[in-house]
Amino acid sequence: MATGIKDKVAILGMGCSRFGERWDVGSEQLINEAFTEALADTGIDRSQIGTVWFGSALDSVNVGNSATPLTTALRLQGIPVTRVENMCATGTEALRGATYAVASGAVDIALAVGVEKLKDTGYGGLPVPGKGTLNDLWMPYCSAPAGFAQLAAGYRAKYGIDRELLKRALATVSWKSHQNGVKSPKAHLRKAVTMETILNAPMIAEPLGVFDCCSVSDGAAVAIVTTPEIARALGKQDLVTIKALQLASSSGRESGMTEWAGARVPNTRMAAAAAYKEAGIRDPRKQLSQIEVHDCFSITELVTMEDLGLSEDGHAVQDVLDGVYNADGKIPYQIDGGLKCFGHPIGATGLRMVYEHYLQLLGRAGERQLKNPTLGLSHNLGGVPYNGVAAISIVGLM
Amino acid sequence: MGEGSHRPATGLAKSIAARIAETSHLKMASFEGEIDLEWGMRAETDVKAALTQHYLSADQINAFVGGRCKVCNTVQFPRLPNCVSCASPDSQTPFNFADELGQVATFSADWLQFYLAPPPYVGLVQFDVGSRLLMEIVEVGAAGIDVGTRLSMQFRIKARDRKRHYSRYFWKAVPVR
């Protein structure tokens, strides 16, 4: 009988590079920047690391495939290292692998690393990936924002929401993240912007303008995990443990059948239900202290508020306009700026989110520190709303 | 009509009647390949087709033949071994979508993606027979589209592989005006 992952694995240390346009370094230095911080946080020697799960999403334009870019960057000789890729959920997948390795008893200490060096691709936005030999013959060439923008059409149609009202709510989502990003020293975009700037920005994919889209960044993030017993033996007092790690993939129902209204992401709902059960969360609105969602686009964040059960279906627009998710609101979202402003180096993002929870839970978040947080939820969405993967991790104080 | 010939689905007269006027000579010249424009990095994407895959799935790509599940009767595209609805294995019999009508379920105008006549419109087409497919929606024109706009299917160029001088085709959705 499976018992889940709750409190079986503790975070021994974490690190995160500065995100942004890192013309000054390569991916190896980004990895090293995050790893050095994490290792210092743990107090262990690097020789104590038993295994590594390494996440990078776009191998052809990033660091290359396989485990060797990581082992070469950190000069890790002869230990098992696995490279994982699951689109934008890649960082969380690295954490999931490392966590399961420790929970299984196979190793005492595991390292999870995520990295992406997107600015060197030269693209504004993401490159256009192949979808497989059959899909490439029929599937439209479609940018990531156009994939997610379709949620806006579906959402408006389902709830009868005026186009301008939805546009204003989406702008408020981004406005809030820019406000938060100012207080994140490692964030890519650290500048507050006005609602007028957001609303009048050039269109990228209708109805999403430039400011409805997250930043495309360089960055790396790292977690080193172990058992709570070993963490205590190493002198850790306040333990942040993994409460849940869940993932849900689409089978093609949303894009192949007629039941999906295009106003939500079913995978997120399935992953959230499983994660709440694993973590023992009955009332997420009251129990979760902070949320980091996959705000690749403003509409994604808005529907995710409903998919996580934090806003009632069809009420997220009003909740956003009422400031429920602002830093001083009832449920702070993207307190570090989120993908929108902290940045979105794909392979690192899931780990970056947990890094923010880790800092907040240990009272290390500086001027953006929340008051007495106890549980943090991270959410990734890989692919597109109608065919992708949703990953959720929940961490908290033990 | 001679033996073995097919009446055009649309025909020249109807195609001309459904035309969208373009008054920019520069655009027209670019459509015809008479001027060489700088399209940016997104135009550099290699659209090379796997010809063996194209041969394998010729009826799906050329004739828009998807599948109908022998177990639950759900129609679907593409035609894969396991049914999208009931997951029954090896359950698909051919079902032709070419003459089916549908409507817009979701859509966006994509100003980021490379396209000769931007913006390309993409969206989930909901077929009246009870199926969905992500498709390119063309000939949108000034009238625009919204959720519920009626659509019919037309066989169009999917991609031009300029490196290998090979154009390939698939089906696109066109608003029913």
Coordinates of C-alpha atoms in Angstrom, one line a residue:
Chain A
M1 CA 0.0 0.0 0.0
A2 CA 1.6 3.2 -1.1
T3 CA 1.9 5.8 1.7
G4 CA 3.1 8.8 -0.3
I5 CA 6.1 11.0 0.1
K6 CA 5.0 13.3 2.9
D7 CA 7.8 14.1 5.4
K8 CA 10.0 11.3 4.2
V9 CA 12.5 13.6 2.6
A10 CA 14.0 16.9 3.8
I11 CA 15.6 19.7 1.9
L12 CA 19.2 19.9 3.2
G13 CA 20.1 22.9 1.2
M14 CA 19.1 25.0 -1.9
G15 CA 20.7 27.4 -4.3
C16 CA 19.7 29.6 -7.2
S17 CA 21.7 31.6 -9.6
R18 CA 20.7 35.1 -10.6
F19 CA 18.2 34.8 -13.4
G20 CA 18.2 37.0 -16.5
E21 CA 20.2 37.8 -19.5
R22 CA 23.4 36.2 -18.3
W23 CA 25.7 37.2 -21.2
D24 CA 28.4 37.1 -18.6
V25 CA 28.4 33.3 -18.0
G26 CA 27.7 30.0 -19.7
S27 CA 25.4 27.3 -18.4
E28 CA 28.3 25.6 -16.6
Q29 CA 28.8 28.7 -14.5
L30 CA 25.1 29.0 -13.8
I31 CA 25.0 25.5 -12.5
N32 CA 28.1 26.1 -10.4
E33 CA 26.6 29.4 -9.0
A34 CA 23.5 27.6 -7.8
F35 CA 25.4 24.5 -6.6
T36 CA 27.9 26.4 -4.6
E37 CA 25.2 28.2 -2.7
A38 CA 23.3 25.0 -2.1
L39 CA 26.4 23.0 -1.0
A40 CA 27.4 25.8 1.5
D41 CA 23.8 25.7 2.8
T42 CA 24.0 22.0 3.6
G43 CA 27.4 22.0 5.3
I44 CA 28.3 18.6 3.6
D45 CA 31.1 17.7 1.4
R46 CA 30.3 17.2 -2.3
S47 CA 31.7 13.6 -2.1
Q48 CA 28.6 12.8 0.1
I49 CA 26.2 13.3 -2.8
G50 CA 25.0 9.8 -3.8
T51 CA 23.1 10.5 -7.0
V52 CA 22.0 13.4 -9.3
W53 CA 18.8 14.2 -11.2
F54 CA 19.6 16.8 -13.8
G55 CA 16.9 18.7 -15.6
S56 CA 17.3 20.6 -18.9
A57 CA 14.5 21.0 -21.4
L58 CA 15.8 22.1 -24.7
D59 CA 18.9 20.0 -25.2
S60 CA 19.6 21.1 -28.8
V61 CA 20.0 24.7 -27.9
N62 CA 20.9 24.5 -24.2
V63 CA 23.6 22.4 -22.7
G64 CA 23.4 19.3 -24.8
N65 CA 21.8 16.0 -24.0
S66 CA 22.6 13.3 -21.4
A67 CA 24.0 13.7 -17.9
T68 CA 27.5 14.6 -19.0
P69 CA 27.0 18.4 -19.3
L70 CA 26.2 18.4 -15.6
T71 CA 28.9 16.0 -14.5
T72 CA 31.4 17.9 -16.5
A73 CA 30.3 21.2 -15.2
L74 CA 30.6 20.1 -11.5
R75 CA 33.3 17.5 -12.1
L76 CA 31.3 14.7 -10.5
Q77 CA 33.1 11.5 -11.3
G78 CA 31.5 8.1 -11.3
I79 CA 28.2 8.6 -9.5
P80 CA 24.8 7.9 -11.1
V81 CA 23.4 10.9 -12.8
T82 CA 20.1 10.9 -14.8
R83 CA 19.0 13.7 -17.1
V84 CA 15.2 14.4 -17.1
E85 CA 13.1 16.4 -19.5
N86 CA 9.4 17.1 -19.2
M87 CA 8.9 20.4 -20.9
C88 CA 8.3 23.2 -18.4
A89 CA 7.9 20.7 -15.5
T90 CA 11.5 19.6 -16.0
G91 CA 12.8 21.3 -12.8
T92 CA 10.1 19.7 -10.7
E93 CA 10.9 16.3 -12.3
A94 CA 14.5 16.7 -11.2
L95 CA 13.4 17.3 -7.6
R96 CA 10.9 14.3 -7.9
G97 CA 13.7 12.0 -9.0
A98 CA 16.1 13.1 -6.3
T99 CA 13.3 12.9 -3.6
Y100 CA 12.3 9.4 -4.7
A101 CA 15.9 8.2 -4.7
V102 CA 16.3 9.3 -1.0
A103 CA 12.8 8.0 0.0
S104 CA 13.6 4.6 -1.6
G105 CA 16.7 4.2 0.6
A106 CA 18.9 3.8 -2.4
V107 CA 21.0 6.8 -1.3
D108 CA 21.3 9.1 1.7
I109 CA 21.8 12.4 -0.1
A110 CA 20.7 13.3 -3.6
L111 CA 21.1 16.4 -5.8
A112 CA 18.5 17.9 -8.1
V113 CA 19.7 20.4 -10.7
G114 CA 17.8 22.4 -13.3
V115 CA 19.3 24.8 -15.8
E116 CA 18.5 26.5 -19.1
K117 CA 20.5 29.1 -21.1
L118 CA 17.8 30.5 -23.3
K119 CA 19.2 33.8 -24.2
D120 CA 22.0 32.2 -26.3
T121 CA 19.3 30.8 -28.7
G122 CA 18.8 34.3 -30.0
Y123 CA 15.0 33.9 -29.9
G124 CA 12.5 36.3 -28.4
G125 CA 10.3 33.7 -26.8
L126 CA 11.0 30.0 -27.1
P127 CA 12.4 28.2 -30.2
V128 CA 9.9 26.1 -32.2
P129 CA 10.4 22.5 -31.2
G130 CA 9.6 19.5 -33.3
K131 CA 6.6 17.5 -32.2
G132 CA 7.5 14.1 -33.7
T133 CA 7.4 12.9 -37.3
L134 CA 3.7 12.3 -37.5
N135 CA 2.5 15.4 -35.6
D136 CA 4.8 17.7 -37.6
L137 CA 2.9 16.6 -40.7
W138 CA -0.5 18.0 -39.5
M139 CA -0.1 20.0 -36.3
P140 CA -0.1 23.8 -36.8
Y141 CA 3.1 25.7 -36.1
C142 CA 2.1 27.6 -33.1
S143 CA 4.0 29.7 -30.6
A144 CA 3.7 29.0 -26.8
P145 CA 1.8 32.2 -26.2
A146 CA -0.8 31.2 -28.9
G147 CA -1.2 27.8 -27.3
F148 CA -2.0 29.3 -23.9
A149 CA -3.9 32.3 -25.3
Q150 CA -6.6 29.9 -26.3
L151 CA -7.5 29.6 -22.7
A152 CA -8.7 33.2 -22.8
A153 CA -11.1 32.5 -25.7
G154 CA -12.5 29.4 -23.8
Y155 CA -12.7 31.2 -20.5
R156 CA -14.6 34.2 -22.0
A157 CA -17.0 31.9 -23.7
K158 CA -17.7 29.6 -20.7
Y159 CA -18.3 32.4 -18.2
G160 CA -19.6 35.1 -20.5
I161 CA -16.9 37.5 -19.5
D162 CA -16.4 40.7 -21.4
R163 CA -13.2 40.9 -23.4
E164 CA -12.1 44.2 -21.8
L165 CA -12.7 43.0 -18.3
L166 CA -10.7 39.9 -18.8
K167 CA -7.9 41.9 -20.4
R168 CA -7.8 44.2 -17.3
A169 CA -7.7 41.2 -14.9
L170 CA -4.9 39.7 -16.9
A171 CA -3.0 43.0 -16.8
T172 CA -3.5 43.0 -13.0
V173 CA -1.9 39.6 -12.8
S174 CA 1.2 40.9 -14.5
W175 CA 1.2 44.2 -12.6
K176 CA 1.2 42.3 -9.3
S177 CA 4.2 40.1 -10.4
H178 CA 6.2 43.2 -11.5
Q179 CA 5.5 44.8 -8.0
N180 CA 6.8 41.6 -6.4
G181 CA 9.8 41.3 -8.7
V182 CA 11.2 44.6 -7.5
K183 CA 12.0 42.9 -4.1
S184 CA 13.8 39.9 -5.6
P185 CA 17.5 40.5 -5.9
K186 CA 18.0 37.5 -8.2
A187 CA 15.0 38.2 -10.5
H188 CA 15.3 38.9 -14.2
L189 CA 12.9 41.8 -14.3
R190 CA 13.0 44.1 -11.3
K191 CA 11.0 47.1 -12.5
A192 CA 7.4 48.0 -11.6
V193 CA 5.2 48.9 -14.5
T194 CA 1.9 50.7 -14.8
M195 CA -1.4 49.1 -15.8
E196 CA -1.5 51.5 -18.8
T197 CA 1.9 50.2 -20.0
I198 CA 0.7 46.6 -19.7
L199 CA -2.7 47.2 -21.4
N200 CA -1.1 49.1 -24.3
A201 CA 1.8 46.7 -25.0
P202 CA 2.2 45.2 -28.4
M203 CA 0.1 42.1 -29.1
I204 CA 1.9 38.7 -29.0
A205 CA -0.9 36.2 -29.3
E206 CA -4.4 37.6 -29.0
P207 CA -5.4 38.7 -26.3
L208 CA -1.9 38.4 -24.7
G209 CA 0.4 41.4 -25.1
V210 CA 4.1 41.5 -24.3
F211 CA 3.5 42.1 -20.6
D212 CA 1.2 39.0 -20.4
C213 CA 4.2 36.8 -21.3
C214 CA 6.9 35.7 -18.8
S215 CA 10.5 36.6 -19.3
V216 CA 12.7 34.1 -21.2
S217 CA 15.8 33.8 -19.1
D218 CA 19.1 32.1 -18.3
G219 CA 19.4 30.5 -14.8
A220 CA 19.9 27.5 -12.7
A221 CA 18.5 26.2 -9.4
V222 CA 19.6 23.4 -7.1
A223 CA 18.2 21.3 -4.2
I224 CA 20.1 18.8 -2.1
V225 CA 17.8 16.4 -0.3
T226 CA 18.2 13.8 2.4
T227 CA 16.1 12.1 5.1
P228 CA 14.9 14.1 8.1
E229 CA 17.0 11.9 10.3
I230 CA 20.2 12.6 8.5
A231 CA 19.3 16.3 8.2
R232 CA 19.0 16.5 12.0
A233 CA 22.2 14.5 12.5
L234 CA 23.9 17.1 10.3
G235 CA 22.7 19.8 12.7
K236 CA 19.7 21.2 10.9
Q237 CA 17.2 22.7 13.3
D238 CA 14.2 23.9 11.3
L239 CA 13.4 21.3 8.6
V240 CA 11.7 22.0 5.4
T241 CA 10.3 18.7 4.1
I242 CA 8.6 17.5 0.9
K243 CA 4.8 17.2 1.6
A244 CA 3.7 16.1 -1.9
L245 CA 5.1 15.7 -5.4
Q246 CA 2.5 14.9 -8.0
L247 CA 2.3 14.9 -11.8
A248 CA -0.5 14.5 -14.3
S249 CA -0.1 14.1 -18.0
S250 CA -2.7 14.5 -20.7
S251 CA -3.8 11.5 -22.8
G252 CA -5.1 13.8 -25.6
R253 CA -8.7 14.0 -24.4
E254 CA -8.8 17.8 -24.1
S255 CA -7.7 18.3 -27.7
G256 CA -9.4 15.2 -29.2
M257 CA -12.8 15.2 -27.6
T258 CA -15.5 17.8 -27.0
E259 CA -15.8 17.7 -23.2
W260 CA -13.2 20.3 -22.4
A261 CA -14.5 23.9 -22.4
G262 CA -11.0 25.5 -22.7
A263 CA -11.5 27.4 -19.5
R264 CA -9.3 25.3 -17.2
V265 CA -6.5 22.9 -17.3
P266 CA -7.7 19.4 -16.2
N267 CA -4.2 18.1 -15.6
T268 CA -3.6 20.8 -12.9
R269 CA -6.8 19.8 -11.2
M270 CA -5.8 16.1 -11.2
A271 CA -2.3 16.8 -9.9
A272 CA -3.7 19.2 -7.3
A273 CA -6.2 16.7 -6.0
A274 CA -3.5 14.1 -5.7
A275 CA -1.0 16.5 -4.1
Y276 CA -3.6 17.8 -1.5
K277 CA -4.3 14.2 -0.6
E278 CA -0.7 13.3 -0.3
A279 CA 0.1 16.3 1.8
G280 CA -3.1 15.9 3.9
I281 CA -4.5 19.3 2.9
R282 CA -8.2 19.6 3.2
D283 CA -8.7 23.4 2.8
P284 CA -6.0 24.8 0.5
R285 CA -7.3 28.3 0.8
K286 CA -6.7 28.3 4.6
Q287 CA -3.7 26.0 4.8
L288 CA -1.4 27.1 2.0
S289 CA 0.7 30.1 3.0
Q290 CA 2.1 31.0 -0.5
I291 CA 1.7 29.9 -4.0
E292 CA 4.2 29.8 -7.0
V293 CA 2.3 28.9 -10.1
H294 CA 3.4 28.5 -13.7
D295 CA 2.6 32.0 -14.8
C296 CA 4.1 31.5 -18.3
F297 CA 1.3 33.8 -19.4
S298 CA -1.2 35.8 -17.3
I299 CA -4.1 33.8 -18.5
T300 CA -2.4 30.6 -17.2
E301 CA -2.0 32.1 -13.8
L302 CA -5.6 33.2 -13.7
V303 CA -7.1 29.8 -14.6
T304 CA -4.7 28.1 -12.3
M305 CA -6.2 30.0 -9.3
E306 CA -9.4 28.1 -10.1
D307 CA -7.7 24.8 -11.0
L308 CA -6.0 24.8 -7.6
G309 CA -9.3 25.4 -5.8
L310 CA -8.3 28.8 -4.5
S311 CA -10.8 30.8 -6.5
E312 CA -14.3 29.5 -7.3
D313 CA -14.8 28.5 -10.9
G314 CA -15.5 31.7 -12.9
H315 CA -14.5 34.0 -10.0
A316 CA -10.8 34.4 -10.5
V317 CA -11.2 37.6 -12.5
Q318 CA -13.0 39.3 -9.6
D319 CA -10.5 37.8 -7.1
V320 CA -7.6 39.2 -9.1
L321 CA -9.2 42.6 -9.4
D322 CA -9.9 42.5 -5.6
G323 CA -6.2 41.9 -4.9
V324 CA -6.7 38.5 -3.3
Y325 CA -3.4 37.3 -4.8
N326 CA -1.3 40.4 -4.2
A327 CA 1.6 40.3 -1.7
D328 CA -0.6 41.8 0.9
G329 CA -3.7 39.8 -0.1
K330 CA -5.2 36.7 1.4
I331 CA -3.2 34.2 -0.7
P332 CA 0.1 35.7 -1.9
Y333 CA 1.0 34.5 -5.4
Q334 CA 4.4 34.8 -7.1
I335 CA 5.9 36.6 -4.2
D336 CA 9.3 36.5 -5.8
G337 CA 8.0 37.7 -9.2
G338 CA 7.1 34.4 -10.7
L339 CA 8.0 33.3 -14.2
K340 CA 6.8 36.7 -15.3
C341 CA 9.6 38.6 -13.5
F342 CA 11.9 36.2 -11.7
G343 CA 12.3 34.5 -15.0
H344 CA 11.7 31.2 -16.8
P345 CA 14.8 29.2 -17.6
I346 CA 12.7 26.1 -18.3
G347 CA 14.8 23.4 -16.6
A348 CA 15.4 25.5 -13.5
T349 CA 11.9 26.9 -13.0
G350 CA 10.3 24.2 -10.8
L351 CA 13.3 24.2 -8.5
R352 CA 13.4 28.0 -8.4
M353 CA 9.8 28.0 -7.1
V354 CA 10.7 25.6 -4.3
Y355 CA 13.8 27.7 -3.5
E356 CA 11.4 30.6 -2.8
H357 CA 9.3 28.5 -0.5
Y358 CA 12.4 27.3 1.2
L359 CA 13.7 30.9 1.8
Q360 CA 10.2 32.0 3.0
L361 CA 9.7 29.0 5.3
L362 CA 13.2 29.6 7.0
G363 CA 12.7 33.3 7.2
R364 CA 15.4 34.2 4.8
A365 CA 13.4 36.1 2.1
G366 CA 14.5 39.5 3.0
E367 CA 12.2 42.4 2.3
R368 CA 9.6 40.2 0.6
Q369 CA 9.4 37.9 3.7
L370 CA 5.9 36.7 4.5
K371 CA 4.6 36.4 8.0
N372 CA 4.9 32.9 9.5
P373 CA 4.5 30.8 6.3
T374 CA 4.0 27.1 6.9
L375 CA 3.2 25.5 3.6
G376 CA 4.1 26.5 0.0
L377 CA 2.8 25.1 -3.2
S378 CA 4.6 25.1 -6.6
H379 CA 2.9 24.4 -9.9
N380 CA 4.4 23.7 -13.3
L381 CA 2.6 23.3 -16.6
G382 CA 4.5 21.8 -19.5
G383 CA 3.3 21.8 -23.1
V384 CA -0.1 23.5 -23.8
P385 CA -3.3 23.6 -21.8
Y386 CA -4.9 21.1 -24.1
N387 CA -2.1 18.6 -24.2
G388 CA 0.6 18.7 -21.5
V389 CA 1.8 17.8 -18.1
A390 CA 1.1 19.5 -14.8
A391 CA 3.4 19.1 -11.8
I392 CA 2.8 20.1 -8.2
S393 CA 5.1 20.1 -5.3
I394 CA 4.2 21.1 -1.8
V395 CA 6.9 21.8 0.9
G396 CA 6.5 22.9 4.5
L397 CA 8.0 23.0 7.9
M398 CA 8.2 19.7 9.7
Chain B
M1 CA -16.3 14.7 -66.0
G2 CA -14.1 11.9 -67.3
E3 CA -13.7 8.5 -65.7
G4 CA -11.6 8.6 -62.6
S5 CA -11.8 12.4 -62.3
H6 CA -13.2 14.3 -59.4
R7 CA -15.2 17.4 -59.3
P8 CA -13.3 20.1 -57.3
A9 CA -14.6 20.5 -53.8
T10 CA -14.7 24.3 -54.2
G11 CA -14.0 25.2 -57.8
L12 CA -12.5 28.2 -59.4
A13 CA -15.7 30.4 -59.4
K14 CA -16.4 29.8 -55.7
S15 CA -12.8 30.4 -54.8
I16 CA -12.7 33.7 -56.6
A17 CA -16.0 34.7 -55.1
A18 CA -14.5 34.0 -51.6
R19 CA -11.4 36.0 -52.3
I20 CA -9.9 38.4 -49.7
A21 CA -8.7 41.5 -51.5
E22 CA -5.1 42.6 -50.9
T23 CA -4.2 46.1 -52.0
S24 CA -0.6 46.1 -50.9
H25 CA 1.6 45.4 -53.9
L26 CA 4.6 44.7 -51.6
K27 CA 2.6 42.0 -49.8
M28 CA 1.5 40.5 -53.0
A29 CA 5.0 40.4 -54.3
S30 CA 6.1 38.6 -51.1
F31 CA 3.3 36.1 -51.4
E32 CA 4.5 35.2 -54.9
G33 CA 8.2 35.0 -53.8
E34 CA 9.1 37.9 -56.0
I35 CA 10.9 39.7 -53.3
D36 CA 13.2 38.3 -50.7
L37 CA 12.2 39.5 -47.3
E38 CA 14.0 39.1 -44.0
W39 CA 11.6 37.0 -41.9
G40 CA 13.7 36.5 -38.8
M41 CA 14.8 33.4 -36.9
R42 CA 11.4 31.8 -36.7
A43 CA 11.4 31.5 -40.5
E44 CA 14.6 29.4 -40.2
T45 CA 12.8 26.4 -38.6
D46 CA 13.5 23.3 -40.7
V47 CA 10.2 22.0 -42.0
K48 CA 11.8 18.8 -43.5
A49 CA 9.3 16.0 -43.5
A50 CA 10.0 12.4 -42.7
L51 CA 9.0 10.9 -46.0
T52 CA 8.7 7.4 -44.7
Q53 CA 6.3 8.7 -42.0
H54 CA 4.4 10.7 -44.7
Y55 CA 4.1 7.5 -46.7
L56 CA 2.9 5.5 -43.6
S57 CA 0.3 8.1 -42.8
A58 CA -0.6 9.2 -46.3
D59 CA -4.4 8.7 -46.0
Q60 CA -4.4 10.7 -42.7
I61 CA -2.4 13.6 -44.1
N62 CA -3.6 13.7 -47.7
A63 CA -7.2 12.6 -47.4
F64 CA -7.9 13.6 -43.8
V65 CA -8.9 10.1 -42.8
G66 CA -8.9 9.7 -39.0
G67 CA -10.4 6.9 -37.0
R68 CA -13.7 5.8 -35.5
C69 CA -13.5 3.5 -32.5
K70 CA -15.1 0.1 -33.0
V71 CA -15.9 -0.1 -29.3
C72 CA -17.3 3.3 -28.3
N73 CA -17.9 4.9 -31.8
T74 CA -15.8 8.1 -31.0
V75 CA -14.3 9.7 -34.1
Q76 CA -10.8 11.1 -33.7
F77 CA -7.7 12.5 -35.4
P78 CA -4.9 11.4 -35.7
R79 CA -5.7 7.7 -35.9
L80 CA -3.6 6.0 -33.2
P81 CA -3.7 2.5 -31.9
N82 CA -5.6 3.3 -28.6
C83 CA -8.9 5.1 -28.6
V84 CA -8.8 8.7 -27.3
S85 CA -12.0 8.1 -25.4
C86 CA -12.1 4.5 -24.1
A87 CA -8.4 3.5 -24.7
S88 CA -9.4 0.3 -26.5
P89 CA -6.4 -1.1 -28.3
D90 CA -6.3 -1.6 -32.1
S91 CA -9.8 -0.2 -32.2
Q92 CA -9.8 2.3 -35.2
T93 CA -11.6 2.0 -38.4
P94 CA -11.2 4.8 -41.1
F95 CA -13.3 8.0 -40.7
N96 CA -13.0 10.8 -43.2
F97 CA -13.1 14.4 -41.8
A98 CA -12.7 16.2 -45.2
D99 CA -16.4 16.9 -45.6
E100 CA -17.2 17.4 -42.0
L101 CA -18.2 20.8 -40.6
G102 CA -17.3 22.2 -37.2
Q103 CA -16.9 25.3 -35.2
V104 CA -14.2 27.2 -33.3
A105 CA -13.8 25.9 -29.7
T106 CA -10.7 28.0 -28.8
F107 CA -8.4 30.2 -30.9
S108 CA -5.7 32.8 -30.9
A109 CA -4.1 35.0 -33.5
D110 CA -0.4 34.3 -33.2
W111 CA 1.8 37.4 -33.8
L112 CA 4.9 35.6 -32.7
Q113 CA 5.0 32.6 -35.1
F114 CA 6.5 33.0 -38.5
Y115 CA 3.8 33.3 -41.2
L116 CA 3.8 34.7 -44.7
A117 CA 0.6 36.7 -44.1
P118 CA 0.5 37.3 -40.3
P119 CA -1.1 36.6 -38.0
P120 CA -1.8 32.9 -38.3
Y121 CA -4.9 31.8 -36.5
V122 CA -4.8 28.5 -34.6
G123 CA -7.4 26.9 -32.5
L124 CA -9.3 23.8 -31.5
V125 CA -11.9 22.9 -34.1
Q126 CA -14.9 21.1 -32.7
F127 CA -16.4 18.9 -35.4
D128 CA -20.2 18.4 -35.4
V129 CA -19.5 14.6 -35.4
G130 CA -18.0 14.9 -31.9
S131 CA -14.3 15.3 -32.2
R132 CA -11.7 18.1 -31.8
L133 CA -8.5 18.9 -33.6
L134 CA -5.9 21.7 -33.3
M135 CA -5.9 23.3 -36.7
E136 CA -4.8 26.3 -38.6
I137 CA -7.7 28.6 -39.4
V138 CA -7.3 30.5 -42.6
E139 CA -9.1 33.2 -44.6
V140 CA -10.3 34.8 -41.4
G141 CA -10.4 38.3 -43.0
A142 CA -11.7 41.5 -41.5
A143 CA -14.8 39.7 -40.0
G144 CA -12.6 37.8 -37.6
I145 CA -13.6 34.7 -35.7
D146 CA -14.8 33.9 -32.3
V147 CA -15.8 30.8 -30.3
G148 CA -18.7 29.2 -32.3
T149 CA -17.7 30.5 -35.8
R150 CA -18.7 27.8 -38.3
L151 CA -15.8 26.1 -40.2
S152 CA -15.4 23.8 -43.2
M153 CA -12.2 21.9 -44.3
Q154 CA -9.9 22.7 -47.2
F155 CA -6.8 21.0 -48.5
R156 CA -3.9 23.5 -48.4
I157 CA -0.2 23.9 -48.3
K158 CA 1.1 23.0 -44.8
A159 CA 4.7 23.8 -45.3
R160 CA 7.2 24.8 -48.0
D161 CA 10.6 23.2 -47.5
R162 CA 12.6 25.7 -49.5
K163 CA 15.9 23.9 -48.9
R164 CA 14.6 20.7 -50.6
H165 CA 12.1 22.4 -52.9
Y166 CA 9.3 20.3 -51.5
S167 CA 5.8 21.6 -50.5
R168 CA 3.6 19.4 -48.4
Y169 CA -0.1 19.6 -47.7
F170 CA -2.7 19.1 -45.0
W171 CA -6.1 20.3 -44.2
K172 CA -7.0 23.7 -42.8
A173 CA -10.2 25.2 -41.4
V174 CA -12.0 28.0 -43.2
P175 CA -14.8 30.1 -41.8
V176 CA -18.2 29.4 -43.5
R177 CA -19.4 32.9 -44.5

